[in-house]
Coordinates of C-alpha atoms in Angstrom, one line a residue:
X1 CA -84.0 -50.3 -7.1
X2 CA -84.1 -46.6 -8.1
X3 CA -82.8 -45.7 -4.6
X4 CA -80.0 -48.3 -4.7
X5 CA -79.0 -46.9 -8.2
X6 CA -78.7 -43.4 -6.6
X7 CA -76.6 -44.8 -3.7
X8 CA -74.2 -46.5 -6.3
X9 CA -74.1 -43.6 -8.5
X10 CA -73.1 -41.1 -5.5
X11 CA -70.4 -43.8 -4.3
X12 CA -68.8 -43.8 -7.6
X13 CA -68.6 -40.1 -7.9
X14 CA -67.2 -39.9 -4.5
X15 CA -64.6 -42.4 -5.4
X16 CA -63.7 -40.5 -8.6
X17 CA -63.2 -37.4 -6.4
X18 CA -60.8 -39.3 -4.1
X19 CA -58.8 -40.7 -7.2
X20 CA -58.7 -37.4 -8.7
X21 CA -57.6 -35.8 -5.5
X22 CA -54.8 -38.5 -5.1
X23 CA -53.5 -37.9 -8.7
X24 CA -53.3 -34.3 -8.1
X25 CA -51.6 -34.8 -4.7
X26 CA -49.1 -37.2 -6.5
X27 CA -48.3 -34.6 -9.3
X28 CA -47.7 -31.9 -6.6
X29 CA -45.3 -34.2 -4.8
X30 CA -43.5 -35.0 -8.0
X31 CA -43.4 -31.2 -9.0
X32 CA -42.0 -30.4 -5.5
X33 CA -39.5 -33.3 -5.9
X34 CA -38.4 -32.1 -9.3
X35 CA -37.8 -28.5 -7.9
X36 CA -35.5 -30.0 -5.0
X37 CA -31.8 -29.9 -5.5
X38 CA -30.2 -33.2 -5.4
X39 CA -27.1 -32.7 -3.1
X40 CA -25.8 -36.2 -3.9
X41 CA -24.9 -35.1 -7.4
X42 CA -21.8 -33.0 -7.8
X43 CA -21.7 -29.6 -9.4
X44 CA -18.9 -29.2 -12.4
X45 CA -16.5 -26.3 -12.0
X46 CA -14.2 -25.3 -14.6
X47 CA -10.6 -24.4 -14.0
X48 CA -7.4 -23.8 -15.5
X49 CA -4.5 -26.1 -14.5
X50 CA -2.1 -24.8 -11.9
X51 CA -2.9 -22.6 -9.0
X52 CA -6.6 -22.4 -9.9
X53 CA -7.0 -26.2 -9.9
X54 CA -4.7 -26.6 -6.7
X55 CA -6.8 -24.1 -4.7
X56 CA -10.1 -25.5 -6.1
X57 CA -9.1 -29.0 -4.7
X58 CA -8.8 -27.5 -1.4
X59 CA -12.1 -25.9 -1.7
X60 CA -13.6 -29.0 -3.0
X61 CA -12.6 -30.8 0.4
X62 CA -14.1 -27.9 2.4
X63 CA -17.3 -27.8 0.4
X64 CA -17.7 -31.5 0.9
X65 CA -17.7 -31.0 4.6
X66 CA -20.7 -28.6 4.1
X67 CA -22.7 -31.2 2.1
X68 CA -21.8 -29.9 -1.5
X69 CA -19.9 -32.2 -3.9
X70 CA -17.7 -30.6 -6.5
X71 CA -16.1 -32.1 -9.6
X72 CA -13.3 -30.2 -11.4
X73 CA -13.0 -29.8 -15.2
X74 CA -9.5 -28.5 -16.4
X75 CA -9.4 -26.1 -19.4
X76 CA -6.1 -25.3 -21.0
X77 CA -7.0 -22.0 -22.6
X78 CA -8.9 -18.9 -21.5
X79 CA -11.8 -19.1 -24.1
X80 CA -13.4 -22.5 -23.7
X81 CA -14.4 -22.3 -19.9
X82 CA -16.8 -19.3 -20.7
X83 CA -18.3 -21.2 -23.7
X84 CA -18.8 -24.5 -21.9
X85 CA -20.4 -22.4 -19.1
X86 CA -22.9 -20.7 -21.4
X87 CA -23.8 -24.0 -23.0
X88 CA -24.4 -25.7 -19.6
X89 CA -21.6 -27.9 -19.8
X90 CA -20.4 -26.8 -16.4
X91 CA -22.0 -25.0 -13.3
X92 CA -19.5 -22.5 -12.7
X93 CA -16.0 -21.6 -13.7
X94 CA -13.1 -20.1 -11.6
X95 CA -10.2 -18.9 -13.8
X96 CA -10.8 -15.2 -14.8
X97 CA -10.8 -11.7 -13.6
X98 CA -14.0 -9.4 -14.1
X99 CA -12.6 -7.3 -17.0
X100 CA -11.9 -10.5 -18.8
X101 CA -15.4 -11.7 -18.3
X102 CA -16.8 -8.2 -19.5
X103 CA -14.7 -8.4 -22.5
X104 CA -16.0 -11.7 -23.4
X105 CA -19.5 -10.7 -23.0
X106 CA -19.1 -7.7 -25.4
X107 CA -17.8 -10.3 -28.0
X108 CA -20.6 -13.0 -27.0
X109 CA -23.6 -11.0 -25.9
X110 CA -25.7 -14.4 -25.8
X111 CA -23.7 -15.5 -23.0
X112 CA -25.8 -15.0 -19.9
X113 CA -22.9 -15.2 -17.5
X114 CA -22.4 -12.9 -14.5
X115 CA -19.8 -12.7 -11.5
X116 CA -20.8 -14.7 -8.5
X117 CA -18.0 -13.8 -6.1
X118 CA -14.3 -12.8 -5.9
X119 CA -11.6 -15.4 -5.4
X120 CA -8.1 -14.5 -5.4
X121 CA -5.6 -12.2 -7.3
X122 CA -3.2 -14.0 -9.7
X123 CA -0.8 -11.4 -10.5
X124 CA 0.8 -11.0 -14.0
X125 CA 4.4 -10.3 -13.7
X126 CA 7.4 -9.6 -15.8
X127 CA 9.9 -12.4 -16.4
X128 CA 13.3 -12.8 -18.0
X129 CA 15.8 -15.3 -18.9
X130 CA 18.4 -12.5 -19.6
X131 CA 17.9 -10.4 -16.6
X132 CA 17.9 -11.2 -12.9
X133 CA 15.4 -10.1 -10.3
X134 CA 16.6 -6.3 -9.4
X135 CA 17.9 -5.7 -12.8
X136 CA 16.5 -2.7 -14.6
X137 CA 15.0 -3.3 -18.1
X138 CA 17.3 -1.6 -20.6
X139 CA 16.5 0.6 -23.5
X140 CA 15.6 -1.1 -26.8
X141 CA 14.3 -4.1 -24.8
X142 CA 11.6 -6.4 -26.4
X143 CA 8.7 -7.2 -24.2
X144 CA 6.2 -9.8 -25.0
X145 CA 2.5 -9.1 -23.8
X146 CA -0.8 -11.3 -24.0
X147 CA -2.7 -10.5 -27.0
X148 CA -6.1 -10.7 -25.6
X149 CA -7.4 -7.2 -24.9
X150 CA -7.8 -7.4 -21.0
X151 CA -4.4 -9.0 -20.1
X152 CA -2.6 -6.9 -22.7
X153 CA -4.1 -3.6 -21.3
X154 CA -3.1 -5.0 -17.8
X155 CA 0.5 -5.4 -18.9
X156 CA 0.7 -2.0 -20.4
X157 CA -0.7 -0.4 -17.2
X158 CA 1.9 -2.4 -15.2
X159 CA 4.6 -1.0 -17.5
X160 CA 3.3 2.5 -17.2
X161 CA 3.2 2.1 -13.4
X162 CA 6.8 1.3 -13.6
X163 CA 7.9 4.3 -15.7
X164 CA 8.8 2.3 -18.8
X165 CA 6.1 3.9 -21.1
X166 CA 3.4 6.4 -20.7
X167 CA -0.2 5.8 -21.6
X168 CA -3.3 8.1 -22.0
X169 CA -5.1 6.9 -18.9
X170 CA -3.0 4.9 -16.4
X171 CA -6.3 3.3 -14.8
X172 CA -8.0 2.4 -18.1
X173 CA -8.4 -1.5 -18.3
X174 CA -9.1 -1.1 -22.1
X175 CA -5.6 0.4 -22.8
X176 CA -4.0 -0.9 -26.0
X177 CA -0.5 -0.3 -27.8
X178 CA -2.3 2.5 -29.6
X179 CA -2.8 4.2 -26.2
X180 CA 1.0 4.4 -25.6
X181 CA 1.8 8.3 -25.5
X182 CA 5.4 8.1 -24.7
X183 CA 8.2 5.6 -25.2
X184 CA 11.3 7.1 -23.8
X185 CA 13.2 3.7 -23.6
X186 CA 12.3 2.7 -27.2
X187 CA 10.6 -0.6 -26.0
X188 CA 9.3 -2.9 -28.5
X189 CA 6.1 -4.5 -27.6
X190 CA 5.4 -7.9 -29.0
X191 CA 1.8 -9.4 -28.7
X192 CA 1.5 -12.9 -28.3
X193 CA -1.0 -15.6 -27.0
X194 CA -0.5 -15.6 -23.2
X195 CA 0.3 -19.4 -23.2
X196 CA 3.1 -18.9 -25.6
X197 CA 5.0 -16.3 -23.7
X198 CA 6.9 -18.6 -21.3
X199 CA 8.1 -20.5 -24.5
X200 CA 9.1 -17.3 -26.1
X201 CA 11.3 -15.8 -23.5
X202 CA 14.6 -17.1 -25.0
X203 CA 13.8 -14.7 -28.0
X204 CA 12.8 -11.5 -26.0
X205 CA 14.4 -9.5 -23.1
X206 CA 11.3 -10.3 -21.1
X207 CA 7.7 -11.0 -21.1
X208 CA 4.4 -10.6 -19.0
X209 CA 3.2 -14.1 -17.9
X210 CA 0.0 -14.7 -15.9
X211 CA 0.6 -16.8 -12.7
X212 CA -1.2 -19.8 -13.9
X213 CA 1.3 -20.1 -16.8
X214 CA 4.4 -18.9 -15.0
X215 CA 3.9 -21.8 -12.4
X216 CA 3.4 -24.3 -15.2
X217 CA 6.8 -23.1 -16.9
X218 CA 8.6 -23.7 -13.7
X219 CA 8.8 -20.0 -12.8
X220 CA 8.5 -18.9 -9.0
X221 CA 6.0 -15.8 -9.0
X222 CA 7.4 -15.0 -5.6
X223 CA 11.0 -15.0 -6.4
X224 CA 11.6 -14.7 -10.2
X225 CA 9.9 -11.6 -11.5
X226 CA 11.8 -8.5 -12.7
X227 CA 8.5 -6.5 -12.2
X228 CA 5.7 -7.7 -9.9
X229 CA 2.1 -6.8 -10.0
X230 CA 1.0 -5.5 -6.6
X231 CA -1.8 -6.9 -4.3
X232 CA -4.0 -3.6 -4.9
X233 CA -4.5 -4.6 -8.6
X234 CA -7.9 -4.3 -10.0
X235 CA -7.7 -7.7 -11.6
X236 CA -9.0 -9.8 -8.9
X237 CA -10.3 -13.3 -10.0
X238 CA -13.9 -14.4 -9.7
X239 CA -16.1 -17.2 -9.9
X240 CA -18.6 -16.9 -12.9
X241 CA -22.0 -18.6 -13.5
X242 CA -24.9 -18.4 -15.4
X243 CA -27.4 -15.8 -14.2
X244 CA -30.0 -18.2 -13.1
X245 CA -27.6 -19.9 -10.8
X246 CA -27.2 -16.8 -8.6
X247 CA -30.5 -18.1 -6.8
X248 CA -29.0 -21.6 -6.4
X249 CA -28.5 -22.4 -2.7
X250 CA -25.4 -24.4 -3.6
X251 CA -23.7 -21.3 -4.7
X252 CA -23.7 -19.9 -1.1
X253 CA -22.2 -23.1 0.1
X254 CA -19.3 -22.9 -2.6
X255 CA -18.7 -19.2 -1.8
X256 CA -18.4 -20.1 2.0
X257 CA -16.1 -22.8 1.3
X258 CA -13.9 -20.8 -1.0
X259 CA -13.8 -17.6 1.2
X260 CA -13.4 -19.4 4.4
X261 CA -10.4 -18.9 6.8
X262 CA -9.2 -22.5 6.1
X263 CA -8.9 -21.6 2.3
X264 CA -7.3 -18.3 2.9
X265 CA -4.6 -20.1 5.1
X266 CA -4.1 -22.7 2.4
X267 CA -3.6 -20.0 -0.3
X268 CA -0.9 -18.1 1.8
X269 CA 0.8 -21.3 2.9
X270 CA 0.8 -22.9 -0.8
X271 CA 1.6 -19.5 -2.7
X272 CA 3.5 -17.2 -0.5
X273 CA 4.0 -13.6 -2.2
X274 CA 2.4 -15.2 -5.4
X275 CA -1.2 -15.4 -5.0
X276 CA -3.2 -12.8 -2.9
X277 CA -6.5 -13.0 -1.2
X278 CA -9.1 -11.2 -3.3
X279 CA -11.9 -11.0 -0.8
X280 CA -12.5 -9.0 2.6
X281 CA -11.6 -11.4 5.4

């Protein structure tokens, strides 16, 4: 009887070890499964309407061929996409240049956002309803510029490059109206919200308008500008993500789709002379 009890006890102990091992294995599998990326679920990318959204629709098709599903979420302003990204409401955004992101992070240091890769250059050009392409901007002209620090400075550098004003440092992206050192043509600078400038052209000689807003307003960035920003501008747009997303393998697929030959050809065909390729081909 004693020998029988010993055998039973040993058997029970062995069974417990097997059950324990089985549970551990199951937990490990669950952990491994939890760490896997579900490619069947789309990633959400924030964009502005217009060229950004149009190009991203093409990227979406190219990425899906590589196994990555993308869902687009449009934002009508320049502020909300970064707030939404920082809050985890979207996976990435594609609408801003790096100087704008850096300026945002100075204001919002808690935003753990970084540049992922370059996309395209959406030039900021000078448009007018009173002047035609080829006309010179006259003395005493009123020029509207964006009131956000990066695009305002960008416009002032553009005006300086075309000898309308002089600034302290013609390459300083933080340039403001206080940095204007000479104004030989007595130009009046009016700072407005970027989205409002197209609607205000009737009240000004001309205005600096981002490509996104220009196209929405029915302007042709290839034909209509009085002054054009050139393709060597330092304001190339980027994809921004949360820092932890840099190690996400889906980001590589996204970049390959965006910077593909197929997408470059699409951009050139869809936006000739108005959107430039921002990466090395």
